[in-house]
Amino acid sequence: MILVNLLDSRSVAGDLGWVAYPRNGWEEIGEVDEDYAPIHTYQVCRVMEQNQNNWLHTNWILTEGAQRVFIELKFTLRDCNSLPGGVGTCKETFNMYYYETDEGDETDAEDGDEMMDAGGGGGGGGVGGVMEEVDRSIKESRYTKVDTIAADESFTELDLGDRVMKLNTEVRDLGPLTRKGFYLAFQDLGSCIALVSVRVFYKRCPLLVKSLAEFPDTIPGSEASQLVEVAGRCVNGSLALLDERPRMHCSAEGEWLVPIGKCVCQPGFEEINGSCQVCRAGFYRSVLQTSSCSKCPPHSRARQTGATACTCVEGYYKTDTDPPNMACTRPPSAPRNAISNVNETSVFLEWSVPLETGGRKDGRYNILCRRVLPEGGRGGGLEECGPNVRFLPRRMGLANTSVMVADLQSHTNYSFLLEAVNGVSELAGGHSRQYVSLNVTTNQAAPSPVSVVRKGHVGKNSIAVSWAEPDRPNGIILEYEIKYFEKEQDSSYTIIKSTKTEMVVDSLKPSSAYIFQVRARTSAGYGAFSRRFEFQTSPYLAASSERTQVSVVAVSITLALVLMALVAGFLLSGRRCGYSKAKQDPEEEKMHFHNGHIKFPGVRTYVDPHTYEDPNQAVHEFAQEIDVSFISIERVIGAGEFGEVCSGPLRLPGKREIQVAIKTLKAGYTEQQRRDFLWEASIMGQFDHPNIIHLEGVVTKSKPVMIITEYMENGSLDTFLKKNDAQFTVIQLVGMLRGIASGMRYLSDMGYVHRDLAARNILVNSNLVCKVSDFGLSRVLEDDPEAAYTTRGGKIPIRWTAPEAIAYRKFTSASDVWSYGIVMWEVMSYGERPYWEMSNQDVIKAVEESYRLPGPMDCPAALYHLMMDCWQRERSSRPKFEEIVCLLDKLIRNPSSLKTLLNSSHRVSNLLVEHASVEVAISTSLTLSQTVGEWLDSIKMGRYTELFTEGGYSSLDTVAQMTSEDVRRVGVNLAGHQKKIINGIQEMRVHLINSVPI
Ligand code: ACK
C-alpha cells in the first residue's frame, strides 16, 4: 500500500493561506516545533458569545484522480466544564465539510475576504448585513457535511497549568469523489479548539510484478468494500494463457487481493528468476502449460536453442497425438511362435507378442487370409479369402494374440500372414512391415444345418414338408433325415430318410401338432438337425371343428372378462391407496428409471464425500466445473477461513447473468486445505431446496480455487437481525423460521446432520428468504468462532448444541432440532447472543440443571412453547422438523394464534427459567369443558381413552403437556396414531395459548 499526501499542513513552509470568516473567528497562530519547523495552528475560542458560526476553508485540494480520500485531524479541545461562566453556550465539537469542484479558483478565498471585510466589523446589521448573510449561506450550502468531530480527550485549566497538551487524532474518509478537487472546511459553533494539523491523503495499490505479470500502480475504487479489477500486462516476453489472463484486485486499503490467471514464457523459453530464458540445445519447451524446458526424450534431439519440440532420429517416429515428452518410437517386429489348430473348416491361430514392441503400447495384429488355388488353376496362385470367411473377434486391429477363422472351405489350403503393427507403422511405410506366415489345410466337414423347413399340403393324417439345401454342404449331400414327433411327446419320434428335398409324412393323427427337424449327410457325416418347426394336421370333422371354435371363442371371452375384472379391481384398489404411495403411479415409475438410475421420491439420501477415495471425484460428481472467465469478482463481502468471500456476476453461456458469492481459497494452501475447502461444495452440491444455499459450481482448474454459490443480498441472519432490530412483523419472523425449518426438514430427510445450525450460518436474500448454509464436517466447527473445545476434544458451538451432543457427541437430527430452538430464540430476539455473556461452562451447567433461555421480548407464547419443546432433555421428545414446519404453517395461516404474548415471568431478560415452570403456568390456568375421551373421539382416536385414563391422563390439561414419549408410553404403538395424537396435542396447545392469558 502507498499513502499519497494531497495536503499536509505541517509540511508547508510558508503561509498556508487558508481563509477564515468572520475575521474574528478562526485565527492562525504561527508556532514552531522543537526543531523550529513552522506549525500552522488555527484556533478559535469564542465560547462566551452566543450564535457562533466560524468557518475555516482550506485551499483547493487536487484529488489526483483519487475517489476516496482520508483526512487526519490533530487538534486540542477545551473542556467546557473547566471554563468559568461560559458553560451555557460552550460546545465541545466542531463540524467538518467539503465542497467538490473541478476548478480551484480564488473566488472562494476572495469571497471569504469580502465577507470578512463586510462582516468583520462584528454584528453586521442593516441591508449590507442581510446580503452578506444570504451570500454566506449560499456559500455554505455548497458544502456537504463529512462529520461532527468530537474530542476523545479535552483539557482543562489545570492541564494548561501543567502544560499538558491533550492532542486528539481523528481520521475520516470521503468518497466517492468525482471532481478534480475539493475544499475542506471546519465549522465552529462555539467551542475552544486548536487545529494543530490537517493531513489529506489517499491510498494506492503499488506497481507489482507477480508471475511475470505487471500490475500498474492503481487508485482504489470509491467504496470502502469495492475491489477494482486490474488486468496485468505480461512482461519479459511472456504471454497469457487463454482464459487465464492475469488479473488482480485493488482493495480500498491499497492492497492487492485475489490474483487470477498468470503469464508464462513462450514455447522454447522458460522462466528463470522472473524472466524468460531460451531453452538450451538438447532441451525443448512445447506447451504453455509446462513451466521449464525439458530434456529431449529418447531417440529425439534438438540441435538449436529455443526448441519448441525435438525431432526424431532416423528410423524413429512420433504420431500427432503422441505427447511431446514421449520418446520417439518405431514399428514392432513380427509376431512369434505362430501355431494353427484346424477343426474341420475352422482354424484357430495363436502367436506370441513380438520381441520388439518399438517402444509403444498401442500394438495390434492384422490377419491376411488367402486361399491357395489348386495346381493348374487360374495362375496357380493365391486368392483373397473373401467376405464369407468369419474372423472372431475380428480380422484387423486385434488386441489379443489369437483369432478363430471359421467357415473356410473343406479340404482346402490356406495361407495366413500375421502382422504386428503400432501407431507409427503407417508413418514408417510398407517396407517396415514384418510378417509371420502359416499354411493350413482344412479337413472334411459335415454339412451346415438346414435352415428352413416349409409346410406343403396338409391333410387330416398327413403333412407335406420341403426344405432347402444347407448353406454350406461341404461336399456332396448323400441323403436327408427327417425327424418328427407329436408335440410334447418327444420321447418317441420317427425318422425318415430321403434323397430329395421334400416328402409327405403320413399316418398322423388328425387335429394334432407335430414337430419336424431335418439334417443332411455327406461323406464327412451328418450335419446338425435344423431347429424345430411345428405344423398341425387338419381336423377330423368340419362340424365339430366349428363347435370347437365357438367354444374357444366363448372361453376366450370369459377369460377376457375375468381378466378385465381383475385389471379393473387392481386399478381401483391402486387408486384407493395411490394417494399414499406415489410409486404406484406408472408415470412415476418411468421417471424413476430415467437415466438408468432407480430413484424413488423422498428417499434420496446424502452421500458422505468420505466414501470417495478421490475427493476430486466427489467434487466433480456433485459440482459443476465453471470456467473462471465466466466470473467477475467485484467486491469483498467477508472473510472466510480459507480466503476472502467476494461477490460479482456469473455469466454462463446461454444463461441469464446472475449475482453470485465467490469463496476463494487463498494461495499457498496445502493439499489437505484444498480438500477441506472443496468438501463443502461436495456436500452443498447434493442439495436442491429453496431453503438451502444453492451451489452454482466450483473453479478447480485454475487458481484461486473457488466455490460459487447464489448471492444472498442480506448476508448472514444474525447480523441482518441486529441491523434491523424490531423492524419486522411477527409474521415475517415466523416466515423466516418456517423457511429455516423447511430447509432443515429437507436435510434431515436426506439423512444429513448439520451440527452447526445457528443464525450466523443462515443467509438471507433480498426477499427475506432464509437459507441454511455452511456445510462440512469437522471443517464447519473448525471454522466457527463460536465453537469451543470440549473435554473430549473436538470443537462444539456450546450455546447452540444439545446436551447429548456436548456430552457424548450424539449428533442427530434431534440435536439439530435443539439448535433450531436456539435459532428461533435468536430470531425472536433480533440477534441477541444466546445466554448473553455467560461462560460456556455455566451454560452447560445451567442447561443440565433444567434451566432454559427465557422467552424473548414480545415473543408469541406459541413460539416460545415450540422453542421449549425443541429443548426437551429427552431427544425423542423433541418435535421433528416435519412437525415444526406443520405447526409454523398453522400459526401463519391463523395469525391470531400469534397474538398472545408471553407472560412477563417467562421473559425475565438475562435470567434463565426452569424448563418445567412454563408447562405449569399453562396447566394451572386451564379450564376446559371437553373430557379426554371426547377430545380423543374428535380426532378419531377414541379407542385409546381407557389407556389414557389408566396412564394418569384424565384431564385435558395433563394431556396438553404430554410429549411424544409419553404418548408411546401409555400404549399408542402405531406410528400413524402417535403422529395424529401429537398433532392434536400441539393444536390443543395453540388453542389453549390463544384462549387463556398465561
Ligand atoms: O454476514 P455476512 O455479510 O454474510 O458476512 C459473511 C461473509 O460472507 C463470510 O462468510 C458472507 N457470505 C457468505 N456466503 C454468502 C452468500 N452466498 N451471499 C452473500 N453473502 C455471503 C456472509
mmCIF file of C-alpha atoms in Angstrom, residues 393-714:
data_model
loop_
_atom_site.group_PDB
_atom_site.id
_atom_site.type_symbol
_atom_site.label_atom_id
_atom_site.label_comp_id
_atom_site.label_asym_id
_atom_site.label_seq_id
_atom_site.Cartn_x
_atom_site.Cartn_y
_atom_site.Cartn_z
ATOM 1 C CA PRO A 393 -13.347 -61.465 -32.812
ATOM 2 C CA ARG A 394 -12.175 -59.591 -35.967
ATOM 3 C CA ARG A 395 -9.529 -59.637 -38.699
ATOM 4 C CA MET A 396 -7.831 -56.267 -38.232
ATOM 5 C CA GLY A 397 -6.674 -54.468 -35.130
ATOM 6 C CA LEU A 398 -6.666 -57.484 -32.833
ATOM 7 C CA ALA A 399 -5.533 -56.705 -29.319
ATOM 8 C CA ASN A 400 -5.133 -60.351 -28.239
ATOM 9 C CA THR A 401 -2.707 -62.903 -29.633
ATOM 10 C CA SER A 402 -5.265 -65.360 -31.092
ATOM 11 C CA VAL A 403 -8.092 -65.468 -33.592
ATOM 12 C CA MET A 404 -10.642 -68.028 -34.775
ATOM 13 C CA VAL A 405 -11.166 -68.240 -38.533
ATOM 14 C CA ALA A 406 -14.409 -70.055 -39.414
ATOM 15 C CA ASP A 407 -16.462 -71.010 -42.440
ATOM 16 C CA LEU A 408 -13.496 -71.911 -44.592
ATOM 17 C CA GLN A 409 -13.898 -74.433 -47.378
ATOM 18 C CA SER A 410 -13.209 -78.056 -46.504
ATOM 19 C CA HIS A 411 -10.153 -79.821 -47.890
ATOM 20 C CA THR A 412 -8.585 -76.528 -48.921
ATOM 21 C CA ASN A 413 -5.118 -74.999 -48.423
ATOM 22 C CA TYR A 414 -4.924 -71.558 -46.895
ATOM 23 C CA SER A 415 -2.023 -69.210 -46.290
ATOM 24 C CA PHE A 416 -2.264 -66.808 -43.343
ATOM 25 C CA LEU A 417 0.029 -63.821 -42.810
ATOM 26 C CA LEU A 418 0.125 -62.411 -39.237
ATOM 27 C CA GLU A 419 1.346 -58.853 -38.903
ATOM 28 C CA ALA A 420 2.095 -56.768 -35.823
ATOM 29 C CA VAL A 421 1.504 -53.021 -36.195
ATOM 30 C CA ASN A 422 1.530 -49.987 -33.940
ATOM 31 C CA GLY A 423 0.762 -46.258 -34.069
ATOM 32 C CA VAL A 424 3.828 -45.448 -36.190
ATOM 33 C CA SER A 425 3.634 -48.367 -38.702
ATOM 34 C CA GLU A 426 1.874 -46.128 -41.224
ATOM 35 C CA LEU A 427 4.496 -43.411 -40.813
ATOM 36 C CA ALA A 428 7.324 -45.879 -41.252
ATOM 37 C CA GLY A 429 5.863 -47.079 -44.585
ATOM 38 C CA GLY A 430 5.323 -50.525 -46.111
ATOM 39 C CA HIS A 431 8.987 -51.554 -46.076
ATOM 40 C CA SER A 432 8.929 -51.716 -42.314
ATOM 41 C CA ARG A 433 6.206 -54.365 -42.156
ATOM 42 C CA GLN A 434 7.216 -57.720 -40.770
ATOM 43 C CA TYR A 435 5.016 -60.796 -41.025
ATOM 44 C CA VAL A 436 4.927 -64.372 -39.891
ATOM 45 C CA SER A 437 3.159 -66.805 -42.243
ATOM 46 C CA LEU A 438 1.221 -70.025 -41.595
ATOM 47 C CA ASN A 439 -0.049 -72.580 -44.113
ATOM 48 C CA VAL A 440 -3.124 -74.600 -43.178
ATOM 49 C CA THR A 441 -5.208 -77.338 -44.809
ATOM 50 C CA THR A 442 -8.804 -77.670 -43.669
ATOM 51 C CA ASN A 443 -10.369 -81.073 -43.009
ATOM 52 C CA GLN A 444 -13.502 -82.608 -44.377
ATOM 53 C CA ALA A 445 -16.551 -81.216 -42.656
ATOM 54 C CA ALA A 446 -20.141 -82.141 -42.151
ATOM 55 C CA PRO A 447 -22.797 -80.030 -43.870
ATOM 56 C CA SER A 448 -24.162 -76.985 -42.088
ATOM 57 C CA PRO A 449 -27.718 -77.271 -40.685
ATOM 58 C CA VAL A 450 -30.811 -76.973 -42.891
ATOM 59 C CA SER A 451 -32.120 -73.520 -42.159
ATOM 60 C CA VAL A 452 -35.827 -73.648 -43.134
ATOM 61 C CA VAL A 453 -38.458 -76.424 -43.279
ATOM 62 C CA ARG A 454 -41.717 -75.454 -45.010
ATOM 63 C CA LYS A 455 -45.210 -76.910 -44.835
ATOM 64 C CA GLY A 456 -46.940 -78.030 -48.061
ATOM 65 C CA HIS A 457 -50.382 -79.675 -48.335
ATOM 66 C CA VAL A 458 -51.960 -80.618 -45.011
ATOM 67 C CA GLY A 459 -54.454 -83.457 -44.644
ATOM 68 C CA LYS A 460 -56.117 -84.838 -41.542
ATOM 69 C CA ASN A 461 -53.453 -87.600 -41.415
ATOM 70 C CA SER A 462 -50.586 -86.133 -43.455
ATOM 71 C CA ILE A 463 -48.357 -83.108 -43.898
ATOM 72 C CA ALA A 464 -46.144 -82.378 -46.931
ATOM 73 C CA VAL A 465 -42.771 -80.785 -45.952
ATOM 74 C CA SER A 466 -39.909 -79.357 -48.024
ATOM 75 C CA TRP A 467 -36.529 -77.712 -47.276
ATOM 76 C CA ALA A 468 -33.556 -76.124 -48.985
ATOM 77 C CA GLU A 469 -30.011 -77.479 -49.207
ATOM 78 C CA PRO A 470 -27.743 -76.309 -46.343
ATOM 79 C CA ASP A 471 -25.800 -73.083 -46.979
ATOM 80 C CA ARG A 472 -22.507 -74.928 -46.731
ATOM 81 C CA PRO A 473 -22.913 -78.531 -47.780
ATOM 82 C CA ASN A 474 -19.107 -79.080 -47.516
ATOM 83 C CA GLY A 475 -19.328 -81.917 -50.018
ATOM 84 C CA ILE A 476 -21.957 -83.900 -51.934
ATOM 85 C CA ILE A 477 -25.184 -84.455 -49.982
ATOM 86 C CA LEU A 478 -25.923 -88.133 -49.901
ATOM 87 C CA GLU A 479 -29.286 -88.015 -48.123
ATOM 88 C CA TYR A 480 -31.501 -86.135 -45.621
ATOM 89 C CA GLU A 481 -33.019 -87.376 -42.379
ATOM 90 C CA ILE A 482 -36.454 -86.113 -41.338
ATOM 91 C CA LYS A 483 -37.268 -86.496 -37.670
ATOM 92 C CA TYR A 484 -40.812 -85.865 -36.404
ATOM 93 C CA PHE A 485 -42.961 -86.450 -33.344
ATOM 94 C CA GLU A 486 -46.244 -85.379 -31.876
ATOM 95 C CA LYS A 487 -45.833 -82.164 -29.934
ATOM 96 C CA GLU A 488 -44.830 -82.676 -26.320
ATOM 97 C CA GLN A 489 -44.281 -86.382 -26.906
ATOM 98 C CA ASP A 490 -40.631 -86.120 -27.881
ATOM 99 C CA SER A 491 -39.711 -89.280 -26.014
ATOM 100 C CA SER A 492 -40.888 -91.195 -29.053
ATOM 101 C CA TYR A 493 -40.101 -89.951 -32.532
ATOM 102 C CA THR A 494 -39.868 -91.227 -36.102
ATOM 103 C CA ILE A 495 -37.020 -90.728 -38.559
ATOM 104 C CA ILE A 496 -37.480 -90.976 -42.307
ATOM 105 C CA LYS A 497 -34.682 -90.662 -44.889
ATOM 106 C CA SER A 498 -34.902 -89.012 -48.287
ATOM 107 C CA THR A 499 -32.505 -88.078 -51.063
ATOM 108 C CA LYS A 500 -34.823 -85.294 -52.196
ATOM 109 C CA THR A 501 -35.591 -82.019 -50.507
ATOM 110 C CA GLU A 502 -39.316 -82.755 -49.994
ATOM 111 C CA MET A 503 -41.586 -85.525 -48.758
ATOM 112 C CA VAL A 504 -45.081 -86.270 -47.469
ATOM 113 C CA VAL A 505 -45.269 -87.534 -43.914
ATOM 114 C CA ASP A 506 -48.401 -89.612 -43.298
ATOM 115 C CA SER A 507 -50.068 -91.813 -40.672
ATOM 116 C CA LEU A 508 -50.506 -88.777 -38.488
ATOM 117 C CA LYS A 509 -53.395 -88.075 -36.087
ATOM 118 C CA PRO A 510 -55.960 -85.547 -37.158
ATOM 119 C CA SER A 511 -56.002 -82.160 -35.427
ATOM 120 C CA SER A 512 -52.631 -82.754 -33.880
ATOM 121 C CA ALA A 513 -49.484 -80.644 -33.742
ATOM 122 C CA TYR A 514 -46.245 -82.241 -34.941
ATOM 123 C CA ILE A 515 -42.650 -81.138 -34.655
ATOM 124 C CA PHE A 516 -40.312 -81.554 -37.650
ATOM 125 C CA GLN A 517 -36.485 -81.372 -37.902
ATOM 126 C CA VAL A 518 -34.271 -82.122 -40.920
ATOM 127 C CA ARG A 519 -30.492 -82.791 -41.323
ATOM 128 C CA ALA A 520 -28.182 -83.516 -44.274
ATOM 129 C CA ARG A 521 -25.431 -86.145 -44.627
ATOM 130 C CA THR A 522 -22.243 -86.045 -46.737
ATOM 131 C CA SER A 523 -19.256 -88.374 -46.752
ATOM 132 C CA ALA A 524 -17.992 -86.419 -43.764
ATOM 133 C CA GLY A 525 -21.079 -87.459 -41.790
ATOM 134 C CA TYR A 526 -24.315 -85.824 -40.619
ATOM 135 C CA GLY A 527 -24.704 -82.132 -40.089
ATOM 136 C CA ALA A 528 -26.684 -80.806 -37.132
ATOM 137 C CA PHE A 529 -30.515 -81.003 -37.143
ATOM 138 C CA SER A 530 -32.404 -77.863 -38.157
ATOM 139 C CA ARG A 531 -34.348 -76.042 -35.477
ATOM 140 C CA ARG A 532 -37.856 -77.284 -34.665
ATOM 141 C CA PHE A 533 -40.789 -76.460 -36.964
ATOM 142 C CA GLU A 534 -44.359 -77.023 -35.768
ATOM 143 C CA PHE A 535 -47.193 -77.978 -38.180
ATOM 144 C CA GLN A 536 -50.733 -79.173 -37.470
ATOM 145 C CA THR A 537 -52.837 -81.813 -39.230
ATOM 146 C CA SER A 538 -56.398 -80.995 -40.333
ATOM 147 C CA PRO A 539 -59.324 -81.628 -38.005
ATOM 148 C CA TYR A 540 -61.325 -84.814 -38.182
ATOM 149 C CA LEU A 541 -64.844 -83.273 -38.712
ATOM 150 C CA ALA A 542 -65.768 -79.831 -40.039
ATOM 151 C CA ALA A 543 -68.872 -79.520 -37.756
ATOM 152 C CA SER A 544 -67.072 -80.421 -34.604
ATOM 153 C CA SER A 545 -64.332 -78.027 -35.590
ATOM 154 C CA GLU A 546 -66.828 -75.149 -35.670
ATOM 155 C CA ARG A 547 -68.099 -76.151 -32.290
ATOM 156 C CA THR A 548 -64.565 -76.152 -31.019
ATOM 157 C CA GLN A 549 -64.030 -72.703 -32.440
ATOM 158 C CA VAL A 550 -67.212 -71.427 -30.802
ATOM 159 C CA SER A 551 -66.180 -72.883 -27.506
ATOM 160 C CA VAL A 552 -62.684 -71.404 -27.945
ATOM 161 C CA VAL A 553 -64.293 -68.007 -28.551
ATOM 162 C CA ALA A 554 -66.553 -68.472 -25.525
ATOM 163 C CA VAL A 555 -63.647 -69.448 -23.334
ATOM 164 C CA SER A 556 -61.653 -66.508 -24.681
ATOM 165 C CA ILE A 557 -64.469 -64.063 -23.923
ATOM 166 C CA THR A 558 -64.902 -65.494 -20.418
ATOM 167 C CA LEU A 559 -61.167 -65.268 -19.860
ATOM 168 C CA ALA A 560 -61.090 -61.727 -21.195
ATOM 169 C CA LEU A 561 -63.943 -60.734 -18.876
ATOM 170 C CA VAL A 562 -62.235 -62.276 -15.872
ATOM 171 C CA LEU A 563 -59.022 -60.542 -16.844
ATOM 172 C CA MET A 564 -60.769 -57.198 -17.254
ATOM 173 C CA ALA A 565 -62.424 -57.636 -13.866
ATOM 174 C CA LEU A 566 -59.045 -58.389 -12.347
ATOM 175 C CA VAL A 567 -57.402 -55.395 -14.025
ATOM 176 C CA ALA A 568 -60.285 -53.113 -13.009
ATOM 177 C CA GLY A 569 -60.075 -54.409 -9.457
ATOM 178 C CA PHE A 570 -56.375 -53.807 -9.425
ATOM 179 C CA LEU A 571 -56.739 -50.316 -10.830
ATOM 180 C CA LEU A 572 -59.492 -49.451 -8.361
ATOM 181 C CA SER A 573 -57.517 -50.750 -5.444
ATOM 182 C CA GLY A 574 -54.480 -48.881 -6.812
ATOM 183 C CA ARG A 575 -56.463 -45.653 -6.981
ATOM 184 C CA ARG A 576 -57.693 -46.122 -3.443
ATOM 185 C CA CYS A 577 -54.210 -46.265 -1.982
ATOM 186 C CA GLY A 578 -52.498 -44.315 -4.733
ATOM 187 C CA TYR A 579 -52.572 -41.064 -2.793
ATOM 188 C CA SER A 580 -50.321 -42.529 -0.206
ATOM 189 C CA LYS A 581 -47.945 -44.368 -2.473
ATOM 190 C CA ALA A 582 -46.578 -42.277 -5.245
ATOM 191 C CA LYS A 583 -44.576 -45.121 -6.729
ATOM 192 C CA GLN A 584 -47.712 -46.963 -7.805
ATOM 193 C CA ASP A 585 -48.290 -44.337 -10.426
ATOM 194 C CA PRO A 586 -46.878 -45.749 -13.682
ATOM 195 C CA GLU A 587 -45.693 -42.293 -14.757
ATOM 196 C CA GLU A 588 -43.736 -42.136 -11.606
ATOM 197 C CA GLU A 589 -42.152 -45.482 -12.201
ATOM 198 C CA LYS A 590 -40.978 -44.337 -15.583
ATOM 199 C CA MET A 591 -39.454 -41.303 -14.154
ATOM 200 C CA HIS A 592 -37.581 -43.180 -11.523
ATOM 201 C CA PHE A 593 -35.862 -45.401 -14.020
ATOM 202 C CA HIS A 594 -34.720 -42.448 -16.013
ATOM 203 C CA ASN A 595 -31.016 -42.492 -16.945
ATOM 204 C CA GLY A 596 -30.604 -45.997 -15.683
ATOM 205 C CA HIS A 597 -30.793 -44.979 -12.030
ATOM 206 C CA ILE A 598 -33.527 -46.291 -9.835
ATOM 207 C CA LYS A 599 -34.744 -43.444 -7.716
ATOM 208 C CA PHE A 600 -37.817 -43.133 -5.553
ATOM 209 C CA PRO A 601 -39.127 -39.752 -4.455
ATOM 210 C CA GLY A 602 -38.435 -38.782 -0.870
ATOM 211 C CA VAL A 603 -35.795 -41.382 -0.222
ATOM 212 C CA ARG A 604 -32.808 -39.700 -1.831
ATOM 213 C CA THR A 605 -30.018 -39.706 0.702
ATOM 214 C CA TYR A 606 -26.968 -37.660 1.264
ATOM 215 C CA VAL A 607 -23.701 -39.315 0.240
ATOM 216 C CA ASP A 608 -20.785 -38.729 2.569
ATOM 217 C CA PRO A 609 -17.933 -37.494 0.357
ATOM 218 C CA HIS A 610 -15.667 -39.633 2.563
ATOM 219 C CA THR A 611 -16.958 -42.656 0.682
ATOM 220 C CA TYR A 612 -14.989 -41.449 -2.318
ATOM 221 C CA GLU A 613 -11.366 -42.461 -2.398
ATOM 222 C CA ASP A 614 -10.530 -39.478 -4.550
ATOM 223 C CA PRO A 615 -12.001 -36.239 -3.143
ATOM 224 C CA ASN A 616 -11.724 -34.620 -6.590
ATOM 225 C CA GLN A 617 -14.078 -37.226 -7.923
ATOM 226 C CA ALA A 618 -16.606 -36.391 -5.201
ATOM 227 C CA VAL A 619 -16.430 -32.685 -6.043
ATOM 228 C CA HIS A 620 -16.996 -33.272 -9.716
ATOM 229 C CA GLU A 621 -19.737 -35.809 -9.090
ATOM 230 C CA PHE A 622 -21.800 -33.175 -7.286
ATOM 231 C CA ALA A 623 -20.494 -29.826 -8.517
ATOM 232 C CA GLN A 624 -20.232 -28.337 -11.957
ATOM 233 C CA GLU A 625 -16.817 -27.017 -13.020
ATOM 234 C CA ILE A 626 -17.117 -23.368 -14.011
ATOM 235 C CA ASP A 627 -14.625 -21.634 -16.259
ATOM 236 C CA VAL A 628 -13.150 -18.678 -14.382
ATOM 237 C CA SER A 629 -13.636 -16.422 -17.398
ATOM 238 C CA PHE A 630 -17.396 -16.504 -16.758
ATOM 239 C CA ILE A 631 -16.912 -14.902 -13.328
ATOM 240 C CA SER A 632 -16.075 -11.296 -12.457
ATOM 241 C CA ILE A 633 -15.035 -10.554 -8.920
ATOM 242 C CA GLU A 634 -16.386 -7.154 -7.939
ATOM 243 C CA ARG A 635 -16.181 -6.783 -4.199
ATOM 244 C CA VAL A 636 -15.075 -8.434 -0.990
ATOM 245 C CA ILE A 637 -18.061 -9.252 1.208
ATOM 246 C CA GLY A 638 -16.361 -11.070 4.016
ATOM 247 C CA ALA A 639 -13.529 -13.205 5.202
ATOM 248 C CA GLY A 640 -13.801 -16.968 5.277
ATOM 249 C CA GLU A 641 -11.459 -19.441 6.926
ATOM 250 C CA PHE A 642 -9.772 -20.233 3.626
ATOM 251 C CA GLY A 643 -9.697 -16.826 1.975
ATOM 252 C CA GLU A 644 -11.818 -13.858 1.013
ATOM 253 C CA VAL A 645 -15.521 -14.200 0.234
ATOM 254 C CA CYS A 646 -16.316 -11.978 -2.742
ATOM 255 C CA SER A 647 -19.290 -11.243 -4.952
ATOM 256 C CA GLY A 648 -19.828 -10.492 -8.618
ATOM 257 C CA PRO A 649 -21.763 -11.559 -11.695
ATOM 258 C CA LEU A 650 -21.645 -15.051 -13.200
ATOM 259 C CA ARG A 651 -22.278 -15.163 -16.948
ATOM 260 C CA LEU A 652 -22.682 -18.764 -18.061
ATOM 261 C CA PRO A 653 -23.048 -19.109 -21.838
ATOM 262 C CA GLY A 654 -26.693 -19.233 -22.843
ATOM 263 C CA LYS A 655 -27.844 -18.349 -19.334
ATOM 264 C CA ARG A 656 -29.069 -15.181 -17.690
ATOM 265 C CA GLU A 657 -26.392 -13.300 -15.757
ATOM 266 C CA ILE A 658 -26.764 -13.815 -12.030
ATOM 267 C CA GLN A 659 -25.073 -12.370 -8.974
ATOM 268 C CA VAL A 660 -23.015 -14.942 -7.060
ATOM 269 C CA ALA A 661 -20.964 -15.248 -3.914
ATOM 270 C CA ILE A 662 -17.405 -16.439 -4.529
ATOM 271 C CA LYS A 663 -15.477 -18.165 -1.775
ATOM 272 C CA THR A 664 -11.785 -18.251 -2.618
ATOM 273 C CA LEU A 665 -9.001 -20.480 -1.392
ATOM 274 C CA LYS A 666 -6.001 -18.293 -0.706
ATOM 275 C CA ALA A 667 -2.636 -19.019 -2.289
ATOM 276 C CA GLY A 668 -0.132 -21.270 -0.559
ATOM 277 C CA TYR A 669 -2.688 -23.811 0.636
ATOM 278 C CA THR A 670 -1.816 -27.427 1.362
ATOM 279 C CA GLU A 671 -3.468 -30.328 -0.433
ATOM 280 C CA GLN A 672 -5.394 -31.072 2.779
ATOM 281 C CA GLN A 673 -6.692 -27.490 2.928
ATOM 282 C CA ARG A 674 -7.792 -27.687 -0.695
ATOM 283 C CA ARG A 675 -9.652 -30.898 0.084
ATOM 284 C CA ASP A 676 -11.291 -29.419 3.176
ATOM 285 C CA PHE A 677 -12.249 -26.310 1.247
ATOM 286 C CA LEU A 678 -13.904 -28.244 -1.582
ATOM 287 C CA TRP A 679 -15.543 -30.580 0.914
ATOM 288 C CA GLU A 680 -18.306 -28.047 1.425
ATOM 289 C CA ALA A 681 -19.045 -27.987 -2.306
ATOM 290 C CA SER A 682 -19.296 -31.799 -2.412
ATOM 291 C CA ILE A 683 -21.975 -31.592 0.255
ATOM 292 C CA MET A 684 -23.819 -28.488 -0.917
ATOM 293 C CA GLY A 685 -23.956 -29.821 -4.463
ATOM 294 C CA GLN A 686 -26.126 -32.722 -3.318
ATOM 295 C CA PHE A 687 -28.886 -30.450 -2.089
ATOM 296 C CA ASP A 688 -31.614 -28.855 -4.096
ATOM 297 C CA HIS A 689 -34.073 -26.978 -1.954
ATOM 298 C CA PRO A 690 -35.282 -23.358 -1.821
ATOM 299 C CA ASN A 691 -34.118 -23.034 1.786
ATOM 300 C CA ILE A 692 -30.655 -24.477 1.275
ATOM 301 C CA ILE A 693 -27.946 -22.285 -0.218
ATOM 302 C CA HIS A 694 -27.578 -23.261 -3.869
ATOM 303 C CA LEU A 695 -24.227 -24.249 -5.283
ATOM 304 C CA GLU A 696 -23.604 -22.891 -8.774
ATOM 305 C CA GLY A 697 -20.326 -24.732 -9.193
ATOM 306 C CA VAL A 698 -16.618 -24.781 -8.476
ATOM 307 C CA VAL A 699 -13.469 -23.471 -10.122
ATOM 308 C CA THR A 700 -10.720 -26.049 -9.638
ATOM 309 C CA LYS A 701 -8.940 -25.979 -12.989
ATOM 310 C CA SER A 702 -7.409 -22.544 -12.404
ATOM 311 C CA LYS A 703 -6.227 -20.641 -9.378
ATOM 312 C CA PRO A 704 -7.501 -19.492 -6.993
ATOM 313 C CA VAL A 705 -9.808 -22.424 -6.387
ATOM 314 C CA MET A 706 -13.338 -21.065 -5.830
ATOM 315 C CA ILE A 707 -16.759 -22.178 -4.666
ATOM 316 C CA ILE A 708 -19.559 -20.306 -6.393
ATOM 317 C CA THR A 709 -22.950 -20.058 -4.678
ATOM 318 C CA GLU A 710 -26.059 -17.995 -5.156
ATOM 319 C CA TYR A 711 -25.709 -14.470 -3.772
ATOM 320 C CA MET A 712 -27.705 -13.622 -0.671
ATOM 321 C CA GLU A 713 -28.103 -9.851 -0.600
ATOM 322 C CA ASN A 714 -28.741 -9.515 3.123
#
